[in-house]
CSV table of C-alpha atoms in Angstrom, one decimal:
chain,number,residue,atom,x,y,z
A,1,UNK,CA,-25.8,41.3,135.6
A,2,UNK,CA,-24.8,43.4,138.6
A,3,UNK,CA,-26.0,42.7,142.2
A,4,UNK,CA,-28.1,45.6,142.3
A,5,UNK,CA,-30.0,44.5,139.2
A,6,UNK,CA,-30.5,41.1,140.6
A,7,UNK,CA,-31.9,42.5,144.0
A,8,UNK,CA,-34.1,44.9,141.9
A,9,UNK,CA,-35.4,41.8,140.0
A,10,UNK,CA,-35.9,39.8,143.0
A,11,UNK,CA,-37.8,42.6,144.9
A,12,UNK,CA,-40.2,42.9,142.0
A,13,UNK,CA,-40.8,39.2,142.0
A,14,UNK,CA,-41.3,39.0,145.5
A,15,UNK,CA,-44.2,41.4,145.9
A,16,UNK,CA,-46.9,39.2,147.5
A,17,UNK,CA,-50.3,39.4,145.9
A,18,UNK,CA,-53.4,40.8,147.8
A,19,UNK,CA,-56.9,39.3,147.6
A,20,UNK,CA,-59.7,41.4,146.2
A,21,UNK,CA,-61.4,41.7,149.3
A,22,UNK,CA,-58.3,43.2,151.2
A,23,UNK,CA,-58.9,46.7,149.7
A,24,UNK,CA,-62.5,46.6,148.9
A,25,UNK,CA,-64.4,49.5,150.4
A,26,UNK,CA,-67.7,51.2,150.7
A,27,UNK,CA,-68.1,55.2,151.2
A,28,UNK,CA,-71.5,56.6,152.2
A,29,UNK,CA,-72.8,60.1,152.2
A,30,UNK,CA,-76.3,61.6,152.6
A,31,UNK,CA,-77.1,64.1,149.7
A,32,UNK,CA,-78.1,67.7,150.7
A,33,UNK,CA,-79.3,70.6,149.2
A,34,UNK,CA,-75.8,72.0,148.5
A,35,UNK,CA,-75.1,69.1,146.2
A,36,UNK,CA,-77.9,69.8,143.8
A,37,UNK,CA,-77.7,71.2,140.2
A,38,UNK,CA,-80.1,73.6,138.4
A,39,UNK,CA,-82.5,70.7,137.9
A,40,UNK,CA,-82.9,69.8,141.7
A,41,UNK,CA,-81.1,66.5,141.5
A,42,UNK,CA,-77.6,65.8,142.7
A,43,UNK,CA,-75.0,67.3,140.4
A,44,UNK,CA,-72.9,64.6,138.4
A,45,UNK,CA,-69.7,66.4,139.7
A,46,UNK,CA,-70.5,65.6,143.2
A,47,UNK,CA,-71.0,62.0,142.4
A,48,UNK,CA,-67.9,61.8,140.5
A,49,UNK,CA,-65.9,63.1,143.5
A,50,UNK,CA,-67.2,60.5,145.7
A,51,UNK,CA,-66.4,57.9,143.0
A,52,UNK,CA,-62.8,59.4,143.0
A,53,UNK,CA,-62.5,59.4,146.7
A,54,UNK,CA,-63.7,55.9,147.0
A,55,UNK,CA,-61.5,54.7,144.3
A,56,UNK,CA,-58.6,56.5,145.6
A,57,UNK,CA,-59.0,54.9,149.2
A,58,UNK,CA,-59.1,51.6,147.6
A,59,UNK,CA,-56.0,52.3,145.4
A,60,UNK,CA,-54.0,53.4,148.3
A,61,UNK,CA,-55.0,50.5,150.4
A,62,UNK,CA,-54.2,47.9,147.9
A,63,UNK,CA,-50.8,49.6,146.9
A,64,UNK,CA,-49.9,50.5,150.4
A,65,UNK,CA,-49.3,53.9,149.9
A,66,UNK,CA,-50.0,57.0,147.7
A,67,UNK,CA,-51.9,56.6,144.3
A,68,UNK,CA,-53.1,59.2,142.0
A,69,UNK,CA,-55.9,59.2,139.4
A,70,UNK,CA,-54.3,58.4,136.0
A,71,UNK,CA,-57.7,58.2,134.0
A,72,UNK,CA,-61.5,57.6,134.2
A,73,UNK,CA,-62.4,55.3,131.3
A,74,UNK,CA,-66.1,55.4,131.8
A,75,UNK,CA,-68.6,57.0,134.2
A,76,UNK,CA,-72.2,56.0,133.6
A,77,UNK,CA,-75.2,57.7,135.3
A,78,UNK,CA,-78.1,55.3,135.3
A,79,UNK,CA,-80.6,57.2,137.3
A,80,UNK,CA,-80.8,60.6,138.9
A,81,UNK,CA,-79.8,61.0,142.7
A,82,UNK,CA,-82.0,63.2,144.7
A,83,UNK,CA,-81.5,65.3,148.0
A,84,UNK,CA,-82.0,63.1,150.8
A,85,UNK,CA,-80.5,60.0,149.0
A,86,UNK,CA,-78.0,57.8,151.0
A,87,UNK,CA,-75.4,57.2,148.4
A,88,UNK,CA,-73.2,54.1,148.7
A,89,UNK,CA,-70.1,54.1,146.7
A,90,UNK,CA,-68.7,50.6,146.4
A,91,UNK,CA,-65.0,50.1,145.2
A,92,UNK,CA,-62.5,47.5,144.4
A,93,UNK,CA,-59.2,46.8,142.5
A,94,UNK,CA,-60.4,44.8,139.5
A,95,UNK,CA,-56.9,44.5,137.8
A,96,UNK,CA,-53.0,45.5,138.5
A,97,UNK,CA,-50.2,46.2,136.2
A,98,UNK,CA,-46.7,47.0,137.1
A,99,UNK,CA,-47.5,50.2,138.9
A,100,UNK,CA,-51.2,50.8,137.7
A,101,UNK,CA,-54.6,49.6,139.0
A,102,UNK,CA,-57.9,49.5,137.6
A,103,UNK,CA,-60.6,50.2,140.2
A,104,UNK,CA,-64.4,49.4,139.5
A,105,UNK,CA,-67.1,51.5,141.3
A,106,UNK,CA,-70.7,50.9,141.6
A,107,UNK,CA,-72.9,53.9,143.0
A,108,UNK,CA,-76.0,52.9,145.0
A,109,UNK,CA,-78.6,55.1,146.4
A,110,UNK,CA,-81.4,54.5,148.8
A,111,UNK,CA,-84.0,56.9,150.2
A,112,UNK,CA,-83.0,57.8,153.6
A,113,UNK,CA,-86.5,57.7,155.0
A,114,UNK,CA,-87.7,54.4,153.3
A,115,UNK,CA,-86.7,50.8,153.8
A,116,UNK,CA,-86.6,50.0,150.3
A,117,UNK,CA,-83.3,48.3,149.0
A,118,UNK,CA,-80.7,50.6,147.4
A,119,UNK,CA,-80.7,50.7,143.6
A,120,UNK,CA,-77.7,51.2,141.3
A,121,UNK,CA,-77.4,54.6,139.9
A,122,UNK,CA,-74.0,54.7,138.5
A,123,UNK,CA,-70.6,53.0,137.9
A,124,UNK,CA,-67.2,53.8,136.7
A,125,UNK,CA,-63.9,52.5,135.9
A,126,UNK,CA,-60.7,54.5,136.9
A,127,UNK,CA,-57.1,53.9,136.5
A,128,UNK,CA,-54.7,54.8,139.5
A,129,UNK,CA,-51.0,54.9,139.4
A,130,UNK,CA,-49.1,54.2,142.7
A,131,UNK,CA,-46.3,56.9,143.3
A,132,UNK,CA,-43.5,57.2,145.7
A,133,UNK,CA,-42.6,60.4,147.7
A,134,UNK,CA,-40.9,61.8,144.5
A,135,UNK,CA,-44.1,61.3,142.5
A,136,UNK,CA,-42.6,58.4,140.4
A,137,UNK,CA,-44.3,55.2,139.7
A,138,UNK,CA,-43.7,52.3,142.2
A,139,UNK,CA,-44.7,48.7,142.0
A,140,UNK,CA,-48.1,47.6,143.3
A,141,UNK,CA,-49.0,44.2,144.4
A,142,UNK,CA,-50.8,42.0,142.0
A,143,UNK,CA,-54.5,41.4,142.6
A,144,UNK,CA,-55.7,37.9,143.6
A,145,UNK,CA,-59.4,37.7,142.2
A,146,UNK,CA,-61.3,35.4,144.7
A,147,UNK,CA,-64.8,34.8,143.4
A,148,UNK,CA,-65.9,34.1,139.8
A,149,UNK,CA,-67.4,37.8,139.8
A,150,UNK,CA,-64.0,38.9,140.7
A,151,UNK,CA,-62.3,36.7,137.8
A,152,UNK,CA,-64.6,38.1,135.4
A,153,UNK,CA,-63.9,41.7,136.6
A,154,UNK,CA,-60.3,41.1,136.2
A,155,UNK,CA,-60.8,39.8,132.6
A,156,UNK,CA,-62.9,42.6,131.6
A,157,UNK,CA,-60.5,45.0,132.9
A,158,UNK,CA,-57.7,43.5,130.7
A,159,UNK,CA,-59.8,44.1,127.7
A,160,UNK,CA,-60.6,47.7,128.7
A,161,UNK,CA,-56.8,48.1,129.3
A,162,UNK,CA,-56.0,46.6,125.6
A,163,UNK,CA,-58.7,49.0,124.1
A,164,UNK,CA,-57.4,52.1,126.2
A,165,UNK,CA,-53.8,51.6,124.9
A,166,UNK,CA,-55.0,51.0,121.4
A,167,UNK,CA,-57.0,54.2,121.4
A,168,UNK,CA,-54.0,56.3,122.7
A,169,UNK,CA,-51.7,54.6,120.2
A,170,UNK,CA,-54.2,55.3,117.2
A,171,UNK,CA,-54.6,59.1,118.4
A,172,UNK,CA,-51.0,59.5,118.6
A,173,UNK,CA,-50.4,58.2,115.1
A,174,UNK,CA,-53.1,60.3,113.7
A,175,UNK,CA,-51.8,63.4,115.2
A,176,UNK,CA,-48.1,62.6,113.9
A,177,UNK,CA,-49.5,62.0,110.5
A,178,UNK,CA,-51.5,65.3,110.6
A,179,UNK,CA,-48.3,67.4,111.8
A,180,UNK,CA,-46.2,65.6,109.1
A,181,UNK,CA,-48.8,66.5,106.4
A,182,UNK,CA,-48.8,70.0,107.7
A,183,UNK,CA,-52.4,70.1,108.7
A,184,UNK,CA,-51.7,70.4,112.5
A,185,UNK,CA,-49.0,72.1,114.1
């Protein structure tokens, strides 16, 4: 083994972990008429952009540099968001791999002129890849779950990762088989 390989292995092992709370964030935004769709509610794409923005901030904060959206596993809209709603997008790193991170996002909304508590209107799971200046993957610190809720989210993220990889593999195998059988080209 070369000295360079030994240094590389050592540097990978020595990346200190970060607590879940270290990169957790909330992005808040008041919804206006320009955010609406043809039904008069806030367009799902507007909410998705806020989700991606908050998740990207968390991924960059956790990884200590640039991170790009690799995938969105799931985006669930539970209730419509209306003009005048104050939307809070809460995000945190749930799980980390070598250069990737799963970020969980909860979308809350409250009426700007009422004192009622915010209600959950959506949720999402995104995968981010940390990249260097050349756009190549770079190592991320491991996330250290703090609470029982964080530990549950970490375990659930591992399940989603397993399913994501199995789905990709099954689709790749199906496509290769169809090409081999002369069905697709």
